[in-house]
Every structure is written in C-alpha cells, then in structure tokens.
mmCIF file of C-alpha atoms in Angstrom:
data_model
loop_
_atom_site.group_PDB
_atom_site.id
_atom_site.type_symbol
_atom_site.label_atom_id
_atom_site.label_comp_id
_atom_site.label_asym_id
_atom_site.label_seq_id
_atom_site.Cartn_x
_atom_site.Cartn_y
_atom_site.Cartn_z
ATOM 1 C CA MET Z 821 113.695 87.446 192.730
ATOM 2 C CA LYS Z 822 113.644 89.774 189.764
ATOM 3 C CA SER Z 823 116.151 89.138 186.993
ATOM 4 C CA LEU Z 824 119.406 90.929 187.732
ATOM 5 C CA LEU Z 825 120.786 92.880 184.795
ATOM 6 C CA VAL Z 826 124.346 94.131 184.771
ATOM 7 C CA ILE Z 827 125.063 96.379 181.808
ATOM 8 C CA ILE Z 828 128.491 97.456 180.663
ATOM 9 C CA LEU Z 829 127.645 100.820 179.170
ATOM 10 C CA SER Z 830 130.904 101.269 177.360
ATOM 11 C CA PHE Z 831 130.729 100.060 173.798
ATOM 12 C CA ILE Z 832 133.627 98.374 172.136
ATOM 13 C CA SER Z 833 134.674 98.906 168.540
ATOM 14 C CA THR Z 834 137.151 96.275 167.390
ATOM 15 C CA LEU Z 835 139.205 95.372 164.355
ATOM 16 C CA GLY Z 836 138.696 98.814 162.853
ATOM 17 C CA PHE Z 837 134.974 98.280 162.255
ATOM 18 C CA ALA Z 838 132.508 100.932 163.313
ATOM 19 C CA GLN Z 839 129.780 98.707 164.717
ATOM 20 C CA LYS Z 840 129.340 98.792 168.468
ATOM 21 C CA ILE Z 841 129.274 95.710 170.668
ATOM 22 C CA ALA Z 842 127.697 95.882 174.106
ATOM 23 C CA HIS Z 843 128.204 93.113 176.656
ATOM 24 C CA GLN Z 844 125.478 92.369 179.164
ATOM 25 C CA LYS Z 845 125.137 89.724 181.835
ATOM 26 C CA ILE Z 846 121.619 88.665 182.724
ATOM 27 C CA PHE Z 847 120.707 86.501 185.668
ATOM 28 C CA SER Z 848 118.113 84.012 184.480
ATOM 29 C CA GLU Z 849 115.542 82.470 186.750
ATOM 30 C CA HIS Z 850 114.810 79.936 184.015
ATOM 31 C CA LEU Z 851 118.442 78.810 183.771
ATOM 32 C CA GLY Z 852 119.332 79.394 187.406
ATOM 33 C CA GLU Z 853 122.482 81.319 186.577
ATOM 34 C CA ALA Z 854 123.853 84.445 184.941
ATOM 35 C CA ARG Z 855 124.457 84.278 181.211
ATOM 36 C CA ASP Z 856 126.505 86.538 178.951
ATOM 37 C CA ILE Z 857 124.972 88.152 175.917
ATOM 38 C CA TRP Z 858 126.546 90.457 173.340
ATOM 39 C CA ILE Z 859 124.605 92.971 171.261
ATOM 40 C CA ILE Z 860 126.086 94.320 168.056
ATOM 41 C CA THR Z 861 124.471 97.376 166.518
ATOM 42 C CA PRO Z 862 125.051 98.872 163.057
ATOM 43 C CA SER Z 863 127.732 101.521 162.714
ATOM 44 C CA GLY Z 864 125.057 104.022 161.688
ATOM 45 C CA TYR Z 865 122.578 103.062 164.383
ATOM 46 C CA ASP Z 866 119.798 105.656 164.463
ATOM 47 C CA SER Z 867 117.487 105.820 167.462
ATOM 48 C CA GLY Z 868 114.783 107.128 165.170
ATOM 49 C CA LYS Z 869 114.714 103.959 163.025
ATOM 50 C CA THR Z 870 113.653 100.393 163.722
ATOM 51 C CA TYR Z 871 115.906 97.436 162.920
ATOM 52 C CA PRO Z 872 115.475 93.714 162.341
ATOM 53 C CA VAL Z 873 116.923 91.659 165.190
ATOM 54 C CA LEU Z 874 118.603 88.260 165.052
ATOM 55 C CA TYR Z 875 119.083 86.103 168.147
ATOM 56 C CA MET Z 876 122.046 83.742 167.756
ATOM 57 C CA HIS Z 877 123.161 80.827 169.899
ATOM 58 C CA ASP Z 878 126.739 79.953 170.910
ATOM 59 C CA GLY Z 879 127.600 83.622 171.308
ATOM 60 C CA GLN Z 880 131.182 82.808 172.271
ATOM 61 C CA ASN Z 881 131.842 81.678 168.699
ATOM 62 C CA LEU Z 882 130.509 84.689 166.830
ATOM 63 C CA TRP Z 883 133.319 87.257 166.762
ATOM 64 C CA TYR Z 884 135.915 86.904 169.544
ATOM 65 C CA ASP Z 885 138.773 84.518 168.782
ATOM 66 C CA SER Z 886 139.696 84.536 172.467
ATOM 67 C CA LEU Z 887 136.305 83.053 173.406
ATOM 68 C CA ALA Z 888 135.661 80.800 170.411
ATOM 69 C CA TYR Z 889 135.921 77.035 170.670
ATOM 70 C CA ALA Z 890 137.073 76.379 167.096
ATOM 71 C CA GLY Z 891 137.050 79.625 165.129
ATOM 72 C CA THR Z 892 134.388 82.304 164.737
ATOM 73 C CA TRP Z 893 131.580 83.250 162.399
ATOM 74 C CA GLN Z 894 133.539 86.443 161.565
ATOM 75 C CA LEU Z 895 130.318 88.198 162.379
ATOM 76 C CA GLN Z 896 131.574 91.740 162.643
ATOM 77 C CA GLU Z 897 133.264 91.509 159.239
ATOM 78 C CA ASN Z 898 130.189 89.909 157.696
ATOM 79 C CA LEU Z 899 127.829 92.524 159.096
ATOM 80 C CA PHE Z 900 130.112 95.276 157.797
ATOM 81 C CA VAL Z 901 129.789 93.870 154.271
ATOM 82 C CA LEU Z 902 126.010 93.709 154.649
ATOM 83 C CA GLU Z 903 125.933 97.326 155.796
ATOM 84 C CA LYS Z 904 127.747 98.342 152.610
ATOM 85 C CA GLU Z 905 124.944 96.609 150.706
ATOM 86 C CA GLY Z 906 122.322 98.564 152.625
ATOM 87 C CA LEU Z 907 121.209 95.862 155.058
ATOM 88 C CA GLU Z 908 121.448 96.783 158.736
ATOM 89 C CA LEU Z 909 120.355 94.641 161.655
ATOM 90 C CA ILE Z 910 120.967 94.100 165.342
ATOM 91 C CA VAL Z 911 122.448 90.770 166.400
ATOM 92 C CA VAL Z 912 122.129 89.388 169.918
ATOM 93 C CA GLY Z 913 124.651 86.652 170.640
ATOM 94 C CA ILE Z 914 123.717 84.427 173.581
ATOM 95 C CA ALA Z 915 126.461 82.458 175.289
ATOM 96 C CA ASN Z 916 125.990 78.727 175.503
ATOM 97 C CA GLY Z 917 126.027 77.003 178.872
ATOM 98 C CA GLY Z 918 129.204 74.996 178.319
ATOM 99 C CA GLU Z 919 128.550 71.506 179.618
ATOM 100 C CA LYS Z 920 124.832 72.364 179.708
ATOM 101 C CA ARG Z 921 124.788 73.160 176.002
ATOM 102 C CA MET Z 922 123.370 69.848 174.770
ATOM 103 C CA ALA Z 923 120.510 69.998 177.239
ATOM 104 C CA GLU Z 924 119.669 73.636 176.594
ATOM 105 C CA LEU Z 925 119.741 73.423 172.806
ATOM 106 C CA SER Z 926 117.271 70.547 172.579
ATOM 107 C CA TYR Z 927 113.583 70.952 173.290
ATOM 108 C CA TYR Z 928 112.912 67.225 173.660
ATOM 109 C CA TYR Z 929 114.508 64.453 175.673
ATOM 110 C CA ASN Z 930 117.102 62.180 174.127
ATOM 111 C CA PRO Z 931 117.583 59.061 176.283
ATOM 112 C CA ASP Z 932 121.231 58.739 175.272
ATOM 113 C CA HIS Z 933 122.330 62.272 176.127
ATOM 114 C CA SER Z 934 121.820 65.178 178.475
ATOM 115 C CA SER Z 935 118.896 66.878 176.784
ATOM 116 C CA GLY Z 936 115.443 68.400 176.874
ATOM 117 C CA ASN Z 937 115.970 71.738 178.645
ATOM 118 C CA GLY Z 938 115.218 73.756 175.538
ATOM 119 C CA LYS Z 939 111.966 75.053 176.981
ATOM 120 C CA ASP Z 940 113.859 76.766 179.806
ATOM 121 C CA TYR Z 941 116.445 78.129 177.375
ATOM 122 C CA LEU Z 942 113.859 79.548 174.988
ATOM 123 C CA SER Z 943 111.921 80.968 177.939
ATOM 124 C CA PHE Z 944 115.137 82.719 178.956
ATOM 125 C CA ILE Z 945 115.318 84.314 175.505
ATOM 126 C CA LEU Z 946 111.633 85.189 175.310
ATOM 127 C CA GLU Z 947 111.003 86.367 178.862
ATOM 128 C CA GLU Z 948 114.368 87.641 180.092
ATOM 129 C CA VAL Z 949 116.492 88.650 177.093
ATOM 130 C CA MET Z 950 113.909 90.004 174.664
ATOM 131 C CA PRO Z 951 112.406 92.517 177.127
ATOM 132 C CA VAL Z 952 115.885 93.968 177.692
ATOM 133 C CA ILE Z 953 116.548 94.255 173.966
ATOM 134 C CA ASN Z 954 113.099 95.667 173.189
ATOM 135 C CA SER Z 955 113.369 98.310 175.898
ATOM 136 C CA ASN Z 956 116.871 99.473 174.925
ATOM 137 C CA PHE Z 957 116.872 99.219 171.126
ATOM 138 C CA ASN Z 958 114.435 100.047 168.351
ATOM 139 C CA ILE Z 959 113.303 96.669 167.075
ATOM 140 C CA ASP Z 960 111.142 95.883 164.065
ATOM 141 C CA LYS Z 961 108.957 93.268 165.711
ATOM 142 C CA ASP Z 962 107.840 91.969 162.320
ATOM 143 C CA LYS Z 963 111.419 90.917 161.614
ATOM 144 C CA VAL Z 964 112.603 88.875 164.585
ATOM 145 C CA GLY Z 965 114.986 86.073 163.687
ATOM 146 C CA ILE Z 966 116.753 83.178 165.324
ATOM 147 C CA MET Z 967 119.833 81.382 164.032
ATOM 148 C CA GLY Z 968 122.310 78.720 165.023
ATOM 149 C CA SER Z 969 124.348 75.762 163.863
ATOM 150 C CA SER Z 970 124.239 72.078 164.777
ATOM 151 C CA LEU Z 971 122.243 71.912 168.028
ATOM 152 C CA GLY Z 972 121.788 75.650 167.593
ATOM 153 C CA GLY Z 973 120.097 74.899 164.281
ATOM 154 C CA LEU Z 974 117.933 72.291 165.978
ATOM 155 C CA ILE Z 975 116.695 74.611 168.729
ATOM 156 C CA SER Z 976 116.133 77.375 166.169
ATOM 157 C CA ILE Z 977 113.684 75.357 164.107
ATOM 158 C CA GLN Z 978 112.079 74.121 167.324
ATOM 159 C CA ALA Z 979 111.646 77.770 168.322
ATOM 160 C CA LEU Z 980 109.752 78.366 165.075
ATOM 161 C CA ALA Z 981 107.412 75.458 165.790
ATOM 162 C CA GLU Z 982 106.908 76.193 169.479
ATOM 163 C CA PHE Z 983 106.638 79.989 169.226
ATOM 164 C CA PRO Z 984 105.408 80.800 165.701
ATOM 165 C CA GLU Z 985 103.900 84.058 166.924
ATOM 166 C CA VAL Z 986 107.330 85.427 167.911
ATOM 167 C CA PHE Z 987 109.954 84.385 165.377
ATOM 168 C CA THR Z 988 109.416 85.349 161.753
ATOM 169 C CA VAL Z 989 112.700 84.185 160.198
ATOM 170 C CA ALA Z 990 115.331 81.548 160.972
ATOM 171 C CA GLY Z 991 118.766 80.544 159.780
ATOM 172 C CA ILE Z 992 119.048 76.787 160.257
ATOM 173 C CA PHE Z 993 122.695 75.796 159.737
ATOM 174 C CA SER Z 994 123.739 72.128 159.855
ATOM 175 C CA PRO Z 995 120.749 71.242 162.061
ATOM 176 C CA ALA Z 996 121.276 68.265 164.380
ATOM 177 C CA PHE Z 997 117.903 66.678 163.632
ATOM 178 C CA TRP Z 998 119.280 63.304 164.740
ATOM 179 C CA PHE Z 999 119.302 64.532 168.334
ATOM 180 C CA ASN Z 1000 115.512 65.074 168.417
ATOM 181 C CA PRO Z 1001 114.117 63.070 165.452
ATOM 182 C CA LYS Z 1002 110.599 64.281 166.207
ATOM 183 C CA THR Z 1003 111.630 67.623 164.793
ATOM 184 C CA ILE Z 1004 111.615 66.384 161.183
ATOM 185 C CA GLU Z 1005 108.221 64.698 161.412
ATOM 186 C CA ARG Z 1006 105.516 66.264 159.258
ATOM 187 C CA GLU Z 1007 103.140 66.796 162.162
ATOM 188 C CA TYR Z 1008 105.799 68.819 163.976
ATOM 189 C CA LEU Z 1009 107.087 70.945 161.114
ATOM 190 C CA GLU Z 1010 103.561 71.844 160.080
ATOM 191 C CA LYS Z 1011 103.312 73.831 163.329
ATOM 192 C CA ILE Z 1012 105.581 76.440 161.729
ATOM 193 C CA SER Z 1013 103.709 79.534 160.567
ATOM 194 C CA SER Z 1014 103.106 79.873 156.842
ATOM 195 C CA ASP Z 1015 104.410 83.468 157.161
ATOM 196 C CA THR Z 1016 107.877 82.297 158.216
ATOM 197 C CA ARG Z 1017 111.085 82.586 156.179
ATOM 198 C CA ILE Z 1018 113.735 79.854 156.569
ATOM 199 C CA TYR Z 1019 117.244 79.488 155.161
ATOM 200 C CA MET Z 1020 118.638 75.998 155.755
ATOM 201 C CA ILE Z 1021 122.047 74.603 154.856
ATOM 202 C CA SER Z 1022 124.231 71.583 155.476
ATOM 203 C CA GLY Z 1023 127.395 70.173 153.962
ATOM 204 C CA ALA Z 1024 127.896 66.940 152.070
ATOM 205 C CA LYS Z 1025 130.859 66.271 154.379
ATOM 206 C CA GLU Z 1026 128.621 66.284 157.450
ATOM 207 C CA VAL Z 1027 128.101 62.540 157.565
ATOM 208 C CA PHE Z 1028 129.324 60.800 160.715
ATOM 209 C CA GLY Z 1029 128.483 57.110 160.785
ATOM 210 C CA GLU Z 1030 124.713 56.811 161.031
ATOM 211 C CA VAL Z 1031 124.343 60.544 161.552
ATOM 212 C CA ASP Z 1032 123.711 62.076 158.122
ATOM 213 C CA PHE Z 1033 123.015 65.794 158.240
ATOM 214 C CA PRO Z 1034 122.188 66.248 154.519
ATOM 215 C CA LYS Z 1035 119.849 63.253 154.504
ATOM 216 C CA ASP Z 1036 117.900 64.614 157.479
ATOM 217 C CA GLN Z 1037 117.760 68.037 155.865
ATOM 218 C CA VAL Z 1038 116.201 66.535 152.751
ATOM 219 C CA LYS Z 1039 113.516 64.944 154.964
ATOM 220 C CA ALA Z 1040 112.746 68.293 156.549
ATOM 221 C CA GLU Z 1041 112.770 69.955 153.141
ATOM 222 C CA SER Z 1042 110.113 67.573 151.831
ATOM 223 C CA VAL Z 1043 107.719 68.894 154.469
ATOM 224 C CA LEU Z 1044 108.707 72.553 154.494
ATOM 225 C CA THR Z 1045 108.234 72.905 150.737
ATOM 226 C CA ASP Z 1046 104.566 72.095 151.411
ATOM 227 C CA VAL Z 1047 104.338 74.654 154.221
ATOM 228 C CA LEU Z 1048 106.285 77.548 152.687
ATOM 229 C CA THR Z 1049 106.655 79.027 149.213
ATOM 230 C CA GLN Z 1050 109.942 79.166 147.275
ATOM 231 C CA SER Z 1051 110.292 82.824 148.198
ATOM 232 C CA GLN Z 1052 110.062 81.897 151.892
ATOM 233 C CA PHE Z 1053 112.197 78.778 152.085
ATOM 234 C CA LYS Z 1054 115.635 77.991 150.743
ATOM 235 C CA SER Z 1055 117.455 74.720 151.377
ATOM 236 C CA LEU Z 1056 121.024 74.193 150.185
ATOM 237 C CA ILE Z 1057 123.518 71.353 150.530
ATOM 238 C CA HIS Z 1058 127.090 72.362 149.724
ATOM 239 C CA GLU Z 1059 129.546 69.760 148.503
ATOM 240 C CA ASP Z 1060 132.437 71.277 150.467
ATOM 241 C CA GLY Z 1061 130.419 72.072 153.582
ATOM 242 C CA GLU Z 1062 131.838 70.854 156.890
ATOM 243 C CA HIS Z 1063 130.634 70.947 160.482
ATOM 244 C CA LYS Z 1064 132.822 73.943 161.205
ATOM 245 C CA GLU Z 1065 132.608 77.658 161.843
ATOM 246 C CA TRP Z 1066 134.388 78.619 158.629
ATOM 247 C CA TYR Z 1067 131.513 77.077 156.659
ATOM 248 C CA TRP Z 1068 128.798 78.799 158.668
ATOM 249 C CA ALA Z 1069 130.675 82.117 158.487
ATOM 250 C CA ARG Z 1070 130.925 81.833 154.705
ATOM 251 C CA GLU Z 1071 127.206 81.243 154.281
ATOM 252 C CA PHE Z 1072 126.017 83.810 156.823
ATOM 253 C CA ASN Z 1073 125.575 86.795 154.511
ATOM 254 C CA ASP Z 1074 123.624 84.903 151.862
ATOM 255 C CA ALA Z 1075 121.304 83.671 154.583
ATOM 256 C CA ILE Z 1076 120.778 87.135 156.027
ATOM 257 C CA LYS Z 1077 120.006 88.649 152.633
ATOM 258 C CA PHE Z 1078 117.390 85.966 151.970
ATOM 259 C CA LEU Z 1079 115.856 86.254 155.419
ATOM 260 C CA PHE Z 1080 115.748 90.019 155.882
ATOM 261 C CA LYS Z 1081 116.120 91.806 152.557
ATOM 262 C CA TRP Z 1082 112.556 92.017 151.328
ATOM 263 C CA LYS Z 1083 109.895 94.687 151.208
#
C-alpha cells in the first residue's frame, strides 16, 4: 500500500504572526499508523528561493498550548524573532507516538524500557516525510537539520551517526544518553560526519538520581571536540537549565543561529 497523504491546504496564521502553518497527516508503513506533522514556513516564503529545513520531534509541544504536554517551545514567536534578524527556515514538527514515544525515540534496545524502534521512526522521516517536504517546498539540501530534547535529543544525535549523508546540522537539547549508553561511546560518535554542525545543551538541574544529563554531555563532548572544530560544535551547560520546555524554548534561537547562520 502506498503511503496515504491527507493535506489540509488551508494555512493557519495564529497569534498575529505572519508565518503559515500547514497540518498534514501521513500514513506510515514503517510506523503502521497515521502521524500528524506540522510545517511552518517563513512569513515571506518565496517559491523562487531555497530554505534550510529543520525536522523536530515531539511536534505537539512546539507551538500549540492546546496540544502541549507541559508548555511549548514558543516556536512561532522564536522564528519571528529570527526572521527579523534575517534568518528564515522551514520547520517540520513531527508528532510523537504517545505511549510509543520511548520506543520510537531510541535507536537501540534498553532492557528496562520499551525501546529500540528508532530505525522505523527515522525511516518514516527519511522515506515518507522528507519526500513530501522536498516535493512541496524549496529545500536547501545542504542545510537539513534535526532537533529534539531528552529522548528527542538522543534520537537526533543517533540520526547524525546513522545517516551522516542526510543530516548536516543538529540541535541536541538535554539528550537522554542514559537511555542508550552506546551513543556516547567514542566508536559510535566518530561515525558522525566531520562536516556536521552540532549545538548541544543541558542544565545543571537535570540530575535525577543516577541519571546525570550534564555528566553524560561532558562525556560526549570529549569525543565530539576531536571530531568537529570549534566553529562546528558548541556544548553548553546552563546553571539554571531544567528538563522543561521553557528552557529549550529559551535556547532555541541561539542554537538556530549557530547551526544555520553561516556562509
């Protein structure tokens, strides 16, 4: 069966901002179900130009309070500010699978949790979502990014290692390395292309018993500084950072400027 695509052609402008948000529902053979995606385009979108594209996980939490689990990334407001600074991009928000989220956002098996379906999830993005985006929008294929927080940060860096020929930049926010410890091993991180750009953050308050987000980030940093130059890789630990959307929303624009604003 071919993937079924249902497109809502009407665009929605909300909160007084001029960007346009399109909602699409794609039936995925890889996931075995339909999944919502939202595409936000710049207010001055020009069909004669190409734009960087950023694929983001947990799409429910990006801009709609009514859908968000615990606040949003204030994405529309943030992108509006970036536009004023001359940086325009297309963002594709992909809804998580609810109770399937832990499994889908981890590439490797964790014996203590539902896990390890990340290959299917990334195949959904690569083989079923990307063709739709590439055929309907003008994408700069040299600037294709992926971004997420917590398990979304984990699957994002795994996407870089597993598909280095596709993703050129990544925002890795509060990555849940503890869930798939293999991901911070040198042998694994060295699979990432030396042409990649990465912006990684975590908060000093993200320590939960034996799970220490900043400590794991430092381990990953020790490898990535050997793989990437200072102009390609930035790693920050914020003293006030928490495992919450307000923190990721606050840091979004700095990440985007580092990842996409270069000649």
